[in-house]
CSV table of C-alpha atoms in Angstrom, one decimal:
chain,number,residue,atom,x,y,z
A,22,MET,CA,-20.7,-19.0,11.6
A,23,THR,CA,-23.9,-19.4,9.5
A,24,GLY,CA,-24.5,-20.1,5.9
A,25,ALA,CA,-23.0,-22.7,3.6
A,26,TRP,CA,-20.4,-22.6,0.8
A,27,PRO,CA,-21.8,-21.7,-2.6
A,28,PRO,CA,-22.0,-24.4,-5.3
A,29,PHE,CA,-18.8,-25.6,-6.9
A,30,ASP,CA,-18.8,-23.2,-9.9
A,31,HIS,CA,-19.0,-20.2,-7.6
A,32,ARG,CA,-16.5,-21.6,-5.2
A,33,PHE,CA,-14.1,-22.2,-8.1
A,34,GLY,CA,-14.5,-18.7,-9.3
A,35,VAL,CA,-13.9,-17.2,-5.9
A,36,ALA,CA,-10.8,-19.4,-5.4
A,37,TRP,CA,-9.6,-18.5,-8.8
A,38,ALA,CA,-9.7,-14.8,-7.8
A,39,LEU,CA,-8.5,-15.1,-4.3
A,40,VAL,CA,-5.5,-17.3,-5.0
A,41,ARG,CA,-4.1,-14.5,-7.2
A,42,LEU,CA,-4.6,-11.9,-4.5
A,43,GLY,CA,-2.7,-13.9,-1.9
A,44,THR,CA,1.0,-14.4,-1.4
A,45,ALA,CA,3.0,-17.2,-2.9
A,46,GLN,CA,3.0,-19.0,0.5
A,47,ASP,CA,-0.8,-19.0,1.0
A,48,ARG,CA,-2.0,-19.6,-2.6
A,49,ALA,CA,-1.9,-23.4,-2.8
A,50,ALA,CA,-3.3,-23.9,0.7
A,51,LEU,CA,-6.1,-21.4,0.2
A,52,VAL,CA,-7.4,-23.0,-3.0
A,53,GLU,CA,-7.5,-26.4,-1.4
A,54,ARG,CA,-9.3,-25.0,1.7
A,55,MET,CA,-12.0,-23.5,-0.5
A,56,LEU,CA,-12.4,-26.3,-3.1
A,57,GLY,CA,-11.4,-29.3,-1.0
A,58,PRO,CA,-8.5,-31.6,-1.9
A,59,GLU,CA,-10.7,-33.7,-4.3
A,60,LEU,CA,-11.5,-30.6,-6.4
A,61,ALA,CA,-8.3,-28.6,-6.2
A,62,PRO,CA,-6.8,-28.2,-9.7
A,63,ARG,CA,-3.7,-30.0,-10.7
A,64,GLY,CA,-1.1,-29.8,-13.5
A,65,PRO,CA,-1.4,-27.1,-16.2
A,66,THR,CA,-4.8,-25.8,-14.8
A,67,ARG,CA,-3.2,-25.2,-11.4
A,68,SER,CA,-0.3,-23.4,-13.0
A,69,LEU,CA,-2.7,-21.2,-15.0
A,70,ILE,CA,-4.7,-20.3,-12.0
A,71,LEU,CA,-1.6,-19.4,-10.0
A,72,ASN,CA,0.2,-17.4,-12.6
A,73,ARG,CA,-1.8,-16.1,-15.5
A,74,ILE,CA,-5.3,-14.9,-14.5
A,75,GLU,CA,-6.0,-11.2,-14.1
A,76,PRO,CA,-6.9,-11.1,-10.4
A,77,GLU,CA,-8.8,-7.9,-10.2
A,78,MET,CA,-11.0,-8.5,-13.2
A,79,VAL,CA,-11.8,-12.0,-12.2
A,80,ALA,CA,-12.5,-11.0,-8.6
A,81,HIS,CA,-14.8,-8.2,-9.7
A,82,GLN,CA,-16.9,-10.5,-11.8
A,83,VAL,CA,-17.2,-13.6,-9.6
A,84,LEU,CA,-17.6,-11.7,-6.3
A,85,SER,CA,-20.4,-9.5,-7.8
A,86,ALA,CA,-22.2,-12.6,-9.1
A,87,LEU,CA,-21.6,-14.4,-5.8
A,88,LYS,CA,-23.0,-11.5,-3.7
A,89,ALA,CA,-26.0,-11.1,-6.0
A,90,GLU,CA,-27.0,-14.7,-6.1
A,91,TYR,CA,-25.7,-16.1,-2.7
A,92,PRO,CA,-25.5,-13.1,-0.3
A,93,ASP,CA,-25.6,-15.2,2.9
A,94,GLU,CA,-23.0,-17.7,1.5
A,95,ALA,CA,-20.8,-14.8,0.4
A,96,ASP,CA,-20.8,-13.4,3.9
A,97,ALA,CA,-20.0,-16.8,5.2
A,98,ALA,CA,-17.2,-17.2,2.8
A,99,PHE,CA,-15.7,-13.9,4.0
A,100,GLU,CA,-16.1,-15.1,7.6
A,101,ARG,CA,-14.3,-18.3,6.9
A,102,LEU,CA,-11.6,-16.6,5.0
A,103,ALA,CA,-11.1,-14.1,7.8
A,104,GLN,CA,-10.5,-17.0,10.2
A,105,GLU,CA,-8.1,-19.0,8.0
A,106,ALA,CA,-6.2,-16.2,6.2
A,107,PRO,CA,-6.8,-12.8,7.9
A,108,PRO,CA,-4.2,-10.8,5.8
A,109,LEU,CA,-5.8,-12.0,2.6
A,110,ALA,CA,-9.3,-11.3,3.8
A,111,ARG,CA,-8.3,-7.7,4.7
A,112,ARG,CA,-6.8,-7.2,1.2
A,113,LEU,CA,-9.8,-8.6,-0.5
A,114,ARG,CA,-12.2,-6.4,1.5
A,115,ARG,CA,-10.2,-3.4,0.5
A,116,PHE,CA,-10.3,-4.5,-3.1
A,117,VAL,CA,-14.0,-5.1,-3.2
A,118,SER,CA,-14.7,-1.7,-1.6
A,119,LYS,CA,-12.9,0.1,-4.4
A,120,CYS,CA,-14.4,-2.1,-7.1
A,121,THR,CA,-17.8,-0.4,-6.8
A,122,HIS,CA,-18.9,0.6,-10.3
A,123,ARG,CA,-18.9,4.4,-10.5
A,124,THR,CA,-19.8,6.4,-13.6
A,125,ASN,CA,-20.7,10.0,-14.2
A,126,GLU,CA,-24.3,9.1,-15.1
A,127,PRO,CA,-26.9,6.7,-13.7
A,128,LEU,CA,-26.4,3.1,-14.6
A,129,GLY,CA,-29.7,3.0,-16.4
A,130,ALA,CA,-28.4,5.5,-19.0
A,131,ARG,CA,-27.4,3.9,-22.4
A,132,GLU,CA,-24.6,6.3,-23.0
A,133,VAL,CA,-22.4,8.6,-21.0
A,134,PRO,CA,-21.1,11.8,-22.6
A,135,ARG,CA,-17.4,12.3,-22.8
A,136,LEU,CA,-14.9,14.6,-24.5
A,137,GLU,CA,-12.4,12.8,-26.6
A,138,LEU,CA,-8.8,14.1,-26.4
A,139,SER,CA,-7.7,13.9,-30.1
A,140,ALA,CA,-4.8,15.6,-32.0
A,141,LEU,CA,-1.8,16.9,-30.2
A,142,THR,CA,-0.5,20.2,-31.7
A,143,ARG,CA,2.2,22.7,-31.0
A,144,ASP,CA,-0.3,25.6,-31.1
A,145,PRO,CA,-3.7,25.9,-29.4
A,146,PRO,CA,-6.7,24.9,-31.5
A,147,PRO,CA,-8.6,27.9,-32.8
A,148,ASP,CA,-11.7,27.1,-30.7
A,149,ALA,CA,-9.7,26.2,-27.5
A,150,SER,CA,-11.2,27.4,-24.2
A,151,TRP,CA,-9.2,29.0,-21.5
A,152,PRO,CA,-7.1,27.5,-20.0
A,153,PRO,CA,-6.5,25.3,-23.0
A,154,ALA,CA,-6.2,21.5,-22.5
A,155,LYS,CA,-2.5,20.6,-22.9
A,156,PHE,CA,0.4,18.5,-21.8
A,157,GLY,CA,3.8,20.0,-20.9
A,158,GLY,CA,4.7,23.6,-20.9
A,159,LEU,CA,3.8,25.6,-17.7
A,160,PRO,CA,0.4,25.9,-16.0
A,161,ASP,CA,-2.0,28.5,-17.1
A,162,TRP,CA,-3.3,29.1,-13.7
A,163,LEU,CA,-6.9,30.0,-12.8
A,164,GLY,CA,-6.5,32.1,-9.7
A,165,ASP,CA,-3.5,32.0,-7.4
A,166,PRO,CA,-0.7,29.5,-8.3
A,167,ALA,CA,-0.2,26.5,-6.0
A,168,TRP,CA,2.8,24.3,-7.1
A,169,PRO,CA,2.9,21.0,-5.2
A,170,VAL,CA,6.1,20.1,-3.4
A,171,ALA,CA,7.3,16.7,-2.0
A,172,SER,CA,8.2,16.2,1.7
A,173,ASP,CA,11.8,17.1,1.0
A,174,GLY,CA,10.8,20.5,-0.4
A,175,ARG,CA,11.4,19.7,-4.1
A,176,PRO,CA,8.7,20.8,-6.5
A,177,LEU,CA,6.9,18.2,-8.7
A,178,VAL,CA,7.0,18.3,-12.5
A,179,PHE,CA,4.1,19.8,-14.3
A,180,TYR,CA,2.5,17.2,-16.5
A,181,GLY,CA,-0.5,18.9,-18.0
A,182,GLN,CA,-3.9,20.6,-17.5
A,183,LEU,CA,-7.4,19.4,-18.5
A,184,PRO,CA,-10.9,20.8,-18.0
A,185,VAL,CA,-13.0,18.6,-15.6
A,186,GLY,CA,-16.4,20.2,-15.8
A,187,GLY,CA,-18.3,21.7,-12.8
A,188,ASP,CA,-20.1,25.0,-12.2
A,189,PRO,CA,-18.1,27.1,-12.4
A,190,PRO,CA,-15.9,25.2,-14.8
A,191,ARG,CA,-12.8,23.6,-13.2
A,192,THR,CA,-9.4,22.8,-14.5
A,193,ALA,CA,-7.2,20.0,-13.2
A,194,TYR,CA,-3.4,20.7,-13.1
A,195,ILE,CA,-1.5,17.4,-13.0
A,196,PHE,CA,1.9,17.0,-11.4
A,197,ILE,CA,4.3,14.1,-11.1
A,198,ASN,CA,7.4,13.4,-9.0
A,199,SER,CA,10.5,12.7,-11.0
A,200,SER,CA,12.5,11.5,-8.0
A,201,ASP,CA,13.3,7.8,-8.0
A,202,ASP,CA,12.7,7.7,-4.3
A,203,ALA,CA,9.2,9.1,-4.6
A,204,TRP,CA,8.2,7.6,-7.9
A,205,SER,CA,4.7,6.0,-7.4
A,206,PHE,CA,1.7,5.0,-9.4
A,207,GLU,CA,-0.6,5.2,-6.4
A,208,ALA,CA,-3.1,8.0,-5.9
A,209,LEU,CA,-2.6,10.5,-3.0
A,210,SER,CA,1.1,9.5,-2.7
A,211,GLU,CA,4.2,11.6,-3.0
A,212,GLY,CA,4.5,10.4,-6.6
A,213,ASN,CA,1.9,12.8,-8.0
A,214,ALA,CA,-0.7,15.5,-7.2
A,215,VAL,CA,-3.6,17.2,-8.8
A,216,VAL,CA,-4.5,20.9,-8.2
A,217,VAL,CA,-8.1,21.8,-9.1
A,218,ARG,CA,-9.0,25.4,-9.8
A,219,PRO,CA,-11.4,26.6,-8.5
A,220,GLY,CA,-11.2,23.9,-5.8
A,221,GLY,CA,-9.7,22.7,-2.6
A,222,PRO,CA,-6.0,22.2,-1.7
A,223,PRO,CA,-4.1,19.1,-3.0
A,224,HIS,CA,-2.9,16.4,-0.6
A,225,LEU,CA,0.6,17.7,-0.8
A,226,ALA,CA,2.0,21.0,0.4
A,227,THR,CA,2.2,23.8,-2.2
A,228,ILE,CA,4.2,26.9,-2.8
A,229,ALA,CA,2.9,30.1,-4.3
A,230,LYS,CA,4.9,29.9,-7.5
A,231,GLY,CA,3.5,29.9,-11.0
A,232,THR,CA,6.6,28.2,-12.6
A,233,GLY,CA,8.7,25.2,-11.8
A,234,PRO,CA,10.0,21.9,-13.3
A,235,ARG,CA,8.4,20.9,-16.6
A,236,LEU,CA,8.5,18.1,-19.3
A,237,PHE,CA,11.3,17.9,-21.8
A,238,GLU,CA,11.7,16.0,-25.0
A,239,GLN,CA,14.8,14.8,-26.8
A,240,VAL,CA,15.4,16.4,-30.3
A,241,GLU,CA,18.0,15.1,-32.6
A,242,GLU,CA,20.6,17.5,-33.9
A,243,PRO,CA,22.5,15.8,-36.8
A,244,ASN,CA,25.9,17.1,-37.5
A,245,ARG,CA,28.8,16.1,-39.6
A,246,PHE,CA,30.1,13.3,-37.4
A,247,VAL,CA,27.5,12.0,-35.0
A,248,ARG,CA,23.8,12.3,-34.2
A,249,ARG,CA,23.1,14.1,-31.0
A,250,ALA,CA,20.0,14.8,-29.0
A,251,ARG,CA,19.4,17.7,-26.8
A,252,PRO,CA,16.5,18.3,-24.4
A,253,VAL,CA,14.0,21.0,-25.3
A,254,PRO,CA,10.9,22.0,-23.4
A,255,TYR,CA,7.8,19.9,-24.3
A,256,GLU,CA,4.4,21.4,-24.8
A,257,ARG,CA,1.4,20.0,-26.8
A,258,PHE,CA,-2.1,21.3,-27.0
A,259,VAL,CA,-5.1,19.0,-27.2
A,260,SER,CA,-8.1,19.1,-29.4
A,261,VAL,CA,-11.3,18.2,-27.6
A,262,VAL,CA,-14.2,16.5,-29.5
A,263,PRO,CA,-17.6,15.5,-28.0
A,264,GLY,CA,-18.2,11.7,-27.9
A,265,ALA,CA,-20.0,9.1,-25.8
A,266,ASP,CA,-19.2,5.9,-23.8
A,267,PRO,CA,-21.5,3.0,-22.9
A,268,ALA,CA,-22.9,3.4,-19.3
A,269,GLU,CA,-21.2,0.1,-18.5
A,270,TRP,CA,-18.4,-1.7,-20.2
A,271,SER,CA,-19.3,-5.3,-21.1
A,272,TRP,CA,-16.9,-8.2,-20.9
A,273,PRO,CA,-16.8,-11.7,-22.2
A,274,ASP,CA,-17.2,-14.7,-19.8
A,275,PHE,CA,-14.0,-15.7,-18.1
A,276,GLY,CA,-12.4,-19.1,-18.6
A,277,PRO,CA,-9.0,-20.8,-18.6
A,278,ASP,CA,-8.3,-19.6,-22.1
A,279,ASP,CA,-10.1,-16.3,-22.0
A,280,PHE,CA,-8.4,-13.0,-21.3
A,281,PRO,CA,-10.9,-10.1,-20.7
A,282,ARG,CA,-11.3,-7.6,-23.5
A,283,PRO,CA,-13.8,-4.8,-23.7
A,284,SER,CA,-16.6,-5.0,-26.2
A,285,HIS,CA,-16.1,-1.3,-27.2
A,286,GLY,CA,-13.1,0.9,-27.9
A,287,ASP,CA,-11.7,3.3,-25.3
A,288,GLY,CA,-9.2,6.2,-25.6
A,289,ASN,CA,-7.9,9.4,-24.2
A,290,LYS,CA,-10.9,11.3,-22.8
A,291,ILE,CA,-12.4,13.6,-20.2
A,292,GLY,CA,-15.5,12.1,-18.5
A,293,GLY,CA,-17.3,9.1,-19.7
A,294,THR,CA,-17.1,5.6,-18.2
A,295,PRO,CA,-13.7,4.5,-16.9
A,296,LEU,CA,-12.1,1.3,-18.4
A,297,PHE,CA,-9.2,0.3,-16.2
A,298,LEU,CA,-6.2,-1.5,-17.6
A,299,GLN,CA,-5.7,-3.7,-14.6
A,300,GLY,CA,-9.1,-3.7,-13.1
A,301,PRO,CA,-11.1,-1.0,-11.2
A,302,GLU,CA,-9.1,1.2,-8.9
A,303,TYR,CA,-10.2,4.4,-7.2
A,304,PRO,CA,-8.3,6.7,-4.7
A,305,PRO,CA,-8.8,6.0,-1.0
A,306,GLY,CA,-11.9,7.5,0.5
A,307,GLU,CA,-15.4,8.3,-0.7
A,308,GLY,CA,-16.9,10.7,-3.3
A,309,TRP,CA,-14.4,10.3,-6.1
A,310,ARG,CA,-15.8,11.0,-9.6
A,311,PHE,CA,-13.8,9.7,-12.6
A,312,ALA,CA,-12.6,12.8,-14.5
A,313,PHE,CA,-10.1,11.9,-17.3
A,314,LYS,CA,-7.9,9.2,-18.8
A,315,PHE,CA,-5.0,9.3,-21.2
A,316,GLY,CA,-2.0,7.2,-22.3
A,317,ALA,CA,1.2,8.3,-20.6
A,318,ALA,CA,3.5,8.1,-23.6
A,319,TRP,CA,0.9,9.7,-25.9
A,320,ALA,CA,0.8,12.7,-23.5
A,321,GLY,CA,4.6,13.1,-23.5
A,322,ARG,CA,5.9,11.1,-20.5
A,323,GLU,CA,6.5,7.3,-20.5
A,324,MET,CA,5.7,5.7,-17.2
A,325,GLY,CA,5.9,2.0,-17.9
A,326,ASP,CA,4.7,-0.6,-20.4
A,327,GLY,CA,1.6,0.9,-22.0
A,328,ALA,CA,0.8,3.0,-19.0
A,329,GLU,CA,-2.7,4.6,-18.8
A,330,CYS,CA,-3.3,7.5,-16.5
A,331,TYR,CA,-6.6,8.2,-14.6
A,332,GLY,CA,-7.8,11.3,-12.8
A,333,PHE,CA,-10.5,11.8,-10.3
A,334,VAL,CA,-12.2,14.8,-8.7
A,335,ARG,CA,-14.5,15.2,-5.7
A,336,GLU,CA,-17.3,17.8,-5.2
A,337,ASP,CA,-15.1,19.7,-2.7
A,338,GLY,CA,-12.7,20.4,-5.6
A,339,THR,CA,-9.9,18.0,-4.5
A,340,GLY,CA,-8.2,15.9,-7.2
A,341,ALA,CA,-6.3,12.6,-7.4
A,342,PHE,CA,-4.2,10.8,-10.1
A,343,LEU,CA,-2.9,7.3,-10.6
A,344,TRP,CA,-1.7,5.1,-13.4
A,345,GLN,CA,-1.7,1.4,-14.4
A,346,CYS,CA,0.6,-0.6,-16.7
A,347,LEU,CA,0.3,-3.7,-18.7
């Protein structure tokens, strides 16, 4: 193995990130290997490192700086990690590969155009395009219907439809699996699917049906004795307003008492620059372009504590969907 370990500040940053990506059994040993027994943290600082730091955000920052300033040493660090903790090294390499910054415009651009998803209404906005952007209801199909089904043959629940650009213009139809056995936040799993029209087939099998399971909401029906709620079909249309994102989100420096916060606001949107709740995450494979983001509860379906949903599209017209929680 060639190369030397980076200076202490970078070693500490790398250890800070890696220790949170490891298992409970390898964390303490790993941080001592990388820092040395004399520099390994003790007491409250150690507890902070092991339990509180956002691993993906820290890893993304320190590894980017490490690779830029100490490329040979970074390669050596990976080699040493691969020898001493192979499973952790594999996880880290996968993480770094999906942390590559990807926007819809060159990084040199000051702003990236986006469409803000604003008011939810029961009726389509007067200037709505076809198909209208909406959550709930039933799909307004472009072309032949293709309803995704799970491996057990059960159709997924229609979540919503959003325009995702392209020439000709494309619409992404979002579906989620309501089964407890298949519930998943990961992209390209049985937990969700995106059908892009016009475009390619989704990763799940489909059936040629235009209707299927849909979202419902609970509506209270007060009567003389008790308050009852009954499920009624949910459908809300979305107003779309032009806006812009910075080409890159900026973050404050990390430290023991710092928790990363963006320097700009974010929101429900189509296009723009993605700002991930738990750190950068893209579907497996190459060529994915960030397409949209929205709050799960805002759109009509709660998926966890403050869940944010992210959609992606490739040039071949395939789509993917995932979400992250606080």
